[in-house]
CSV table of C-alpha atoms in Angstrom, one decimal:
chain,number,residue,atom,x,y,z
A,1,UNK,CA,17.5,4.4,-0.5
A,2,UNK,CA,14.4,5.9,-0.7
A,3,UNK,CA,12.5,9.1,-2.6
A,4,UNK,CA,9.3,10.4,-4.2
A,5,UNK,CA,7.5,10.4,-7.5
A,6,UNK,CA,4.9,11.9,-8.7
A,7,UNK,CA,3.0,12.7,-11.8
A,8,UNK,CA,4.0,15.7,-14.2
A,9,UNK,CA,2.7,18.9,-12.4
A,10,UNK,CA,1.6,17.1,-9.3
A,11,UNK,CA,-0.5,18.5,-7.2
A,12,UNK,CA,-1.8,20.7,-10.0
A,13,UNK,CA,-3.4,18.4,-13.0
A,14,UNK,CA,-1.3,16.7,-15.3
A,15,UNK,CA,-1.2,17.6,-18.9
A,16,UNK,CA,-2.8,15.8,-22.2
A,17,UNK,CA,-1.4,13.3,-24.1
A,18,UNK,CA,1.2,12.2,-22.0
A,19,UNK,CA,3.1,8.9,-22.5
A,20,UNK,CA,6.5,8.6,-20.8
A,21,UNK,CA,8.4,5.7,-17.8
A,22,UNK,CA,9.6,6.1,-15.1
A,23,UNK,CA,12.5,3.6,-13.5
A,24,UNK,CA,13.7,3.1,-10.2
A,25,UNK,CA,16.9,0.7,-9.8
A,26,UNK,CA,17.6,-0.8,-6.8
A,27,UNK,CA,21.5,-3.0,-6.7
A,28,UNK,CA,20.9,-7.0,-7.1
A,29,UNK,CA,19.3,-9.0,-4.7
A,30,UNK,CA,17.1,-6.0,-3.7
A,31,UNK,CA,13.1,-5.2,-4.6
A,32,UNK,CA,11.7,-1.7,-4.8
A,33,UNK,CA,8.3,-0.9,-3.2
A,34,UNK,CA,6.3,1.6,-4.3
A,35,UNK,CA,3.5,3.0,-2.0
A,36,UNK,CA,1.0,5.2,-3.5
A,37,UNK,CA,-0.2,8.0,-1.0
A,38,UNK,CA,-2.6,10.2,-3.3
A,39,UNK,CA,-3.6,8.7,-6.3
A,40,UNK,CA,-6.2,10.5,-8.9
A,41,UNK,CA,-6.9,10.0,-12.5
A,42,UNK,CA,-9.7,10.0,-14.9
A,43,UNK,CA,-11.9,6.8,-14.1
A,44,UNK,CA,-12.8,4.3,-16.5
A,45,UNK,CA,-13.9,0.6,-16.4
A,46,UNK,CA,-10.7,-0.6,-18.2
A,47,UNK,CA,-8.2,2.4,-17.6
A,48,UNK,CA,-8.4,3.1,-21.6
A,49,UNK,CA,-8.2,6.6,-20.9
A,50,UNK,CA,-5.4,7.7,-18.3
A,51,UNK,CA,-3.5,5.4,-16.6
A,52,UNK,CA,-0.5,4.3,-14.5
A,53,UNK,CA,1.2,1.1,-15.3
A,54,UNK,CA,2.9,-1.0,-13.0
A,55,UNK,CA,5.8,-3.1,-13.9
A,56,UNK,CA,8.7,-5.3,-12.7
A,57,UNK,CA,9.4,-6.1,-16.1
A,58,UNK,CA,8.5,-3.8,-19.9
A,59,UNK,CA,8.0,-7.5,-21.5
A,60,UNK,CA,5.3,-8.3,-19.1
A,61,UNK,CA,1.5,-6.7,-18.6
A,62,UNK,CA,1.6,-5.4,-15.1
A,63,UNK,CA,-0.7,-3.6,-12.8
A,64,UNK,CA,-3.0,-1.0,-14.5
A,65,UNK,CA,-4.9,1.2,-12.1
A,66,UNK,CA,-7.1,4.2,-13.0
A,67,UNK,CA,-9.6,6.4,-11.1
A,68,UNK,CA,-9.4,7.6,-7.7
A,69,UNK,CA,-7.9,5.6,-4.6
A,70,UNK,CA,-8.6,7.2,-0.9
A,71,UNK,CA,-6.0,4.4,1.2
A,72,UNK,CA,-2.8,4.2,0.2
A,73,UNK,CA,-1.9,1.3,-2.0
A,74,UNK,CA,1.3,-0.5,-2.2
A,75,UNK,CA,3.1,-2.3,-5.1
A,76,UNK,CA,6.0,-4.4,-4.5
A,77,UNK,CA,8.5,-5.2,-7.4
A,78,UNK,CA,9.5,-8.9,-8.5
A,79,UNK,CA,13.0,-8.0,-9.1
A,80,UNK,CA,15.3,-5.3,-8.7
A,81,UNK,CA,13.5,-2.7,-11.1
A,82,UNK,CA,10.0,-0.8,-11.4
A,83,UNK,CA,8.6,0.5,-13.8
A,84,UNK,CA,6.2,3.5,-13.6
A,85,UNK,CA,4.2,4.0,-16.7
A,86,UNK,CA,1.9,7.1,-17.5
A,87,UNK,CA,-0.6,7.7,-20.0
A,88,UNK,CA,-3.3,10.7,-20.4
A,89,UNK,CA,-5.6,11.1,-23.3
A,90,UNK,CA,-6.9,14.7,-25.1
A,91,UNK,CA,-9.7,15.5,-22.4
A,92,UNK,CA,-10.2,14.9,-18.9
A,93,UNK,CA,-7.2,15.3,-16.4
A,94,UNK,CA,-6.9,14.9,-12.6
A,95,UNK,CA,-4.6,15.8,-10.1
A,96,UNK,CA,-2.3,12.8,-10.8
A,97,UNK,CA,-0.2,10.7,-8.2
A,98,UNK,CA,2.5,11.3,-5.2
A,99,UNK,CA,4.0,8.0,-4.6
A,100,UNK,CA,7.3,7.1,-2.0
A,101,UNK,CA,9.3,4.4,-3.3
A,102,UNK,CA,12.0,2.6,-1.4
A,103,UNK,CA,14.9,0.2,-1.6
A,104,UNK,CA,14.3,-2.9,0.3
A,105,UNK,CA,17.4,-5.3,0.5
A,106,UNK,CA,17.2,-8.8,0.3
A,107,UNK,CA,20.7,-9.6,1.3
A,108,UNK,CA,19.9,-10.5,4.9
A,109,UNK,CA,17.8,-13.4,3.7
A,110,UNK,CA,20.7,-15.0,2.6
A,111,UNK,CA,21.6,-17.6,5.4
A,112,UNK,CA,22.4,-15.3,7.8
A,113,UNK,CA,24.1,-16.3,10.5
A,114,UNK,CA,23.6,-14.3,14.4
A,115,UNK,CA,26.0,-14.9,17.4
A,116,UNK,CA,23.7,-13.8,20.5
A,117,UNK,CA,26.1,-11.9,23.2
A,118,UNK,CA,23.1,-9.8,24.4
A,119,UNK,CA,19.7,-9.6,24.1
A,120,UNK,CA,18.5,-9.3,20.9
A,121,UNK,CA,15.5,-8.3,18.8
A,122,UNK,CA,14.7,-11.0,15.7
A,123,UNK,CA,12.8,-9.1,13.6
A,124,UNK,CA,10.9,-9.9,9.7
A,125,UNK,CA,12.2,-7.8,7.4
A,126,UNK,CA,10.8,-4.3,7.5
A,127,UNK,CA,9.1,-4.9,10.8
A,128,UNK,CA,7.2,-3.3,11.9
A,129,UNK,CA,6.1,-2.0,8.7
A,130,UNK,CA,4.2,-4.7,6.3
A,131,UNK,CA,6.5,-7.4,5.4
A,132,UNK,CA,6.8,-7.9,1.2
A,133,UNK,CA,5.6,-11.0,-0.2
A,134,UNK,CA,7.6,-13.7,-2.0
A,135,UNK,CA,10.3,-13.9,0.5
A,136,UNK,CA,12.4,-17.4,2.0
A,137,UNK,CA,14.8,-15.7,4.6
A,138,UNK,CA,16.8,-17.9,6.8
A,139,UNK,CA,18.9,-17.0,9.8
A,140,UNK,CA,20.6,-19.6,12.2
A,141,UNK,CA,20.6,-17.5,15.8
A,142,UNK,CA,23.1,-19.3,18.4
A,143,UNK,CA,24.6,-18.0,22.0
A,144,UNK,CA,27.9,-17.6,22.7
A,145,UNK,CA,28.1,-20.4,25.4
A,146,UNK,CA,28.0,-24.0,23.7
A,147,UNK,CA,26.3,-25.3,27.4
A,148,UNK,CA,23.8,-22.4,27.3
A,149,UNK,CA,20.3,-23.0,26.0
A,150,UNK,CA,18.6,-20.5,23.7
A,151,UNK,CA,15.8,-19.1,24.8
A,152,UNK,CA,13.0,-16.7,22.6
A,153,UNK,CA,10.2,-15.0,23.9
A,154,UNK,CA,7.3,-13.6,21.4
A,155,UNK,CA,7.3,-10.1,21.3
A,156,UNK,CA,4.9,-9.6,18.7
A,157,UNK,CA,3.5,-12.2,15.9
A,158,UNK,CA,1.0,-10.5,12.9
A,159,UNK,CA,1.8,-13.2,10.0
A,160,UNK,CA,-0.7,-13.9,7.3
A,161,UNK,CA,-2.6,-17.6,6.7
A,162,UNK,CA,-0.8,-20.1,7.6
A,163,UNK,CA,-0.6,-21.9,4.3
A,164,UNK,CA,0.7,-18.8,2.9
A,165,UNK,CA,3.3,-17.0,5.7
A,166,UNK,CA,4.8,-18.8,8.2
A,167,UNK,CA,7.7,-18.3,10.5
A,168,UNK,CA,8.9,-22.0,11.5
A,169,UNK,CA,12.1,-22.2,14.0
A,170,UNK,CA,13.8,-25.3,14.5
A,171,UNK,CA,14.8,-25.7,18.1
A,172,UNK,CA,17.2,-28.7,17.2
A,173,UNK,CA,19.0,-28.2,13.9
A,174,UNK,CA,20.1,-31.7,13.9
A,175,UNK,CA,17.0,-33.0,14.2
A,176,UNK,CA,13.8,-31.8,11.8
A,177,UNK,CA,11.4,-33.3,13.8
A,178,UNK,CA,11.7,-30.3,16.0
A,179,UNK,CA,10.3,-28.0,14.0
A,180,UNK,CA,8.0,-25.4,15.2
A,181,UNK,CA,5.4,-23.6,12.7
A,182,UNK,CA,4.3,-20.0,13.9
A,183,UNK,CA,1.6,-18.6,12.0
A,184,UNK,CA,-1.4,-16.2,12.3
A,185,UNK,CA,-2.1,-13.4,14.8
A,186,UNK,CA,-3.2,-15.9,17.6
A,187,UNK,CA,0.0,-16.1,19.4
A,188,UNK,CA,0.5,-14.5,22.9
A,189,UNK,CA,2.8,-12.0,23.4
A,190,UNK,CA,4.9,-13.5,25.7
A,191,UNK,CA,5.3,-16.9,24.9
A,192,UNK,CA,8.8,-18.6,25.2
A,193,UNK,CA,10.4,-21.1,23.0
A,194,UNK,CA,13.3,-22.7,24.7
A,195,UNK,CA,16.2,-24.4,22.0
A,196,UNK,CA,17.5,-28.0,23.0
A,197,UNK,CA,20.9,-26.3,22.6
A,198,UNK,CA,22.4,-23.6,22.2
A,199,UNK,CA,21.7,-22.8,18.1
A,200,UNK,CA,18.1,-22.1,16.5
A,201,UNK,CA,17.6,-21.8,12.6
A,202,UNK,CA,14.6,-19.4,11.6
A,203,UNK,CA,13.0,-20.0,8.2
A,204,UNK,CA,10.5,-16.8,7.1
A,205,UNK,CA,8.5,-17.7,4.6
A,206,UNK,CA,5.8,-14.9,2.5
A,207,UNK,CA,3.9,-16.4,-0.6
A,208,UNK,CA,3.9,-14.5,-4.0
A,209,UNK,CA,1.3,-11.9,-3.8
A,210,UNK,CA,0.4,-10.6,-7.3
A,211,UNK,CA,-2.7,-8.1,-6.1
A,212,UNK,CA,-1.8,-5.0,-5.5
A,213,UNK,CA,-3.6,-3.4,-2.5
A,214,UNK,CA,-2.9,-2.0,1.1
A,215,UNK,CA,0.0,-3.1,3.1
A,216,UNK,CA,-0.7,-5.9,5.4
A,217,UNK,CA,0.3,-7.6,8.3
A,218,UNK,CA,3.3,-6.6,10.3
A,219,UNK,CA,5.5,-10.1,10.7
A,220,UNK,CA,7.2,-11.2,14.0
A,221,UNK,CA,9.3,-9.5,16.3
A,222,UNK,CA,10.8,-12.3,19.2
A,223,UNK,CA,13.9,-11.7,21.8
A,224,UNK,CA,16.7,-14.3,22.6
């Protein structure tokens, strides 16, 4: 599910005194991203004036941005709801906001399990668009062929710090010692990964990212 948003009279200027939410709903176990693509509004060192406020939650204080933004920015929800508030003042107006949000579900993170009968892209979630922060998705990959050996090759790996995202595959499931932690931008397209067996488990991991900014890095993309 996706759509647009924008502000009231977008791309003419918004009006005075406005003060009124927006929601988008995603279903459970889903987050809603919201990326900002024109972005104008009168400018002031706190956003007292005109505002947008951004909000997983109305009980909590958000993201309050203000001014004028030339990249797109990108907010990412906590939970299944965000909430777009707007606020203008008696004088100054702008041209306002256009904003896409999107659906992004969170089901696949759930201990997925992936039978391999032909080759196969293993992909982050949204690849290769920025992946979202605050994510644990695991999925155990195995062949077909209990005497077959899994092998991956790295297509593409664009992960954050490593103390923050991490993609770590477990070439032995029965044995944690053979645990493999992928990480940064430094890894060679190319490079292969052969399981003992014939079963891998991946665990993504993203840290919680509470600034609001540009999307970032892209995630993994690996073939088995």
């Amino acid at each position: 599910m996706h759509g647009n948003l924008t502000s009231v009279n977008y791309p003419s200027n918004y009006l005075n005194d406005l003060d009124y939410i927006a929601e988008v709903i995603g279903p459970l176990n889903s987050r809603v991203v919201l990326t900002f693509h024109h972005f104008d509004l009168e400018w002031q060192e706190d956003c007292l004036y005109d505002f947008v406020l951004l909000r997983s939650d109305l009980k909590e204080e958000g993201t309050k941005l203000c001014g004028e933004h030339l990249s797109e920015r990108e907010f990412v929800s906590r939970t299944n709801r965000a909430y777009v508030s707007f606020h203008s003042d008696f004088s100054i107006t702008a041209s306002g906001y256009l904003a896409s949000w999107e659906i992004v579900d969170l089901s696949v993170c759930l201990n997925r399990k992936l039978l391999i009968l032909e080759p196969t892209h293993i992909t982050s979630l949204r690849y290769p668009r920025a992946y979202l922060s605050g994510l644990e998705c695991r999925v155990t990959v195995s062949t077909s062929t209990a005497s077959k050996r899994l092998l991956l090759t790295v297509i593409d790996l664009d992960l954050g710090h490593c103390m923050d995202d991490y993609l770590e595959v477990n070439l032995d499931p029965a044995d944690e010692m053979k645990k493999i932690k992928l990480c940064g931008n430094d890894i060679l397209p190319g490079t292969q990964l052969l399981a003992y067996g014939n079963e891998a488990h991946f665990v993504f991991h993203s840290a919680e990212d509470t600034a609001m900014g540009s999307p970032k890095n892209r995630g993994y993309n690996l073939t088995c």
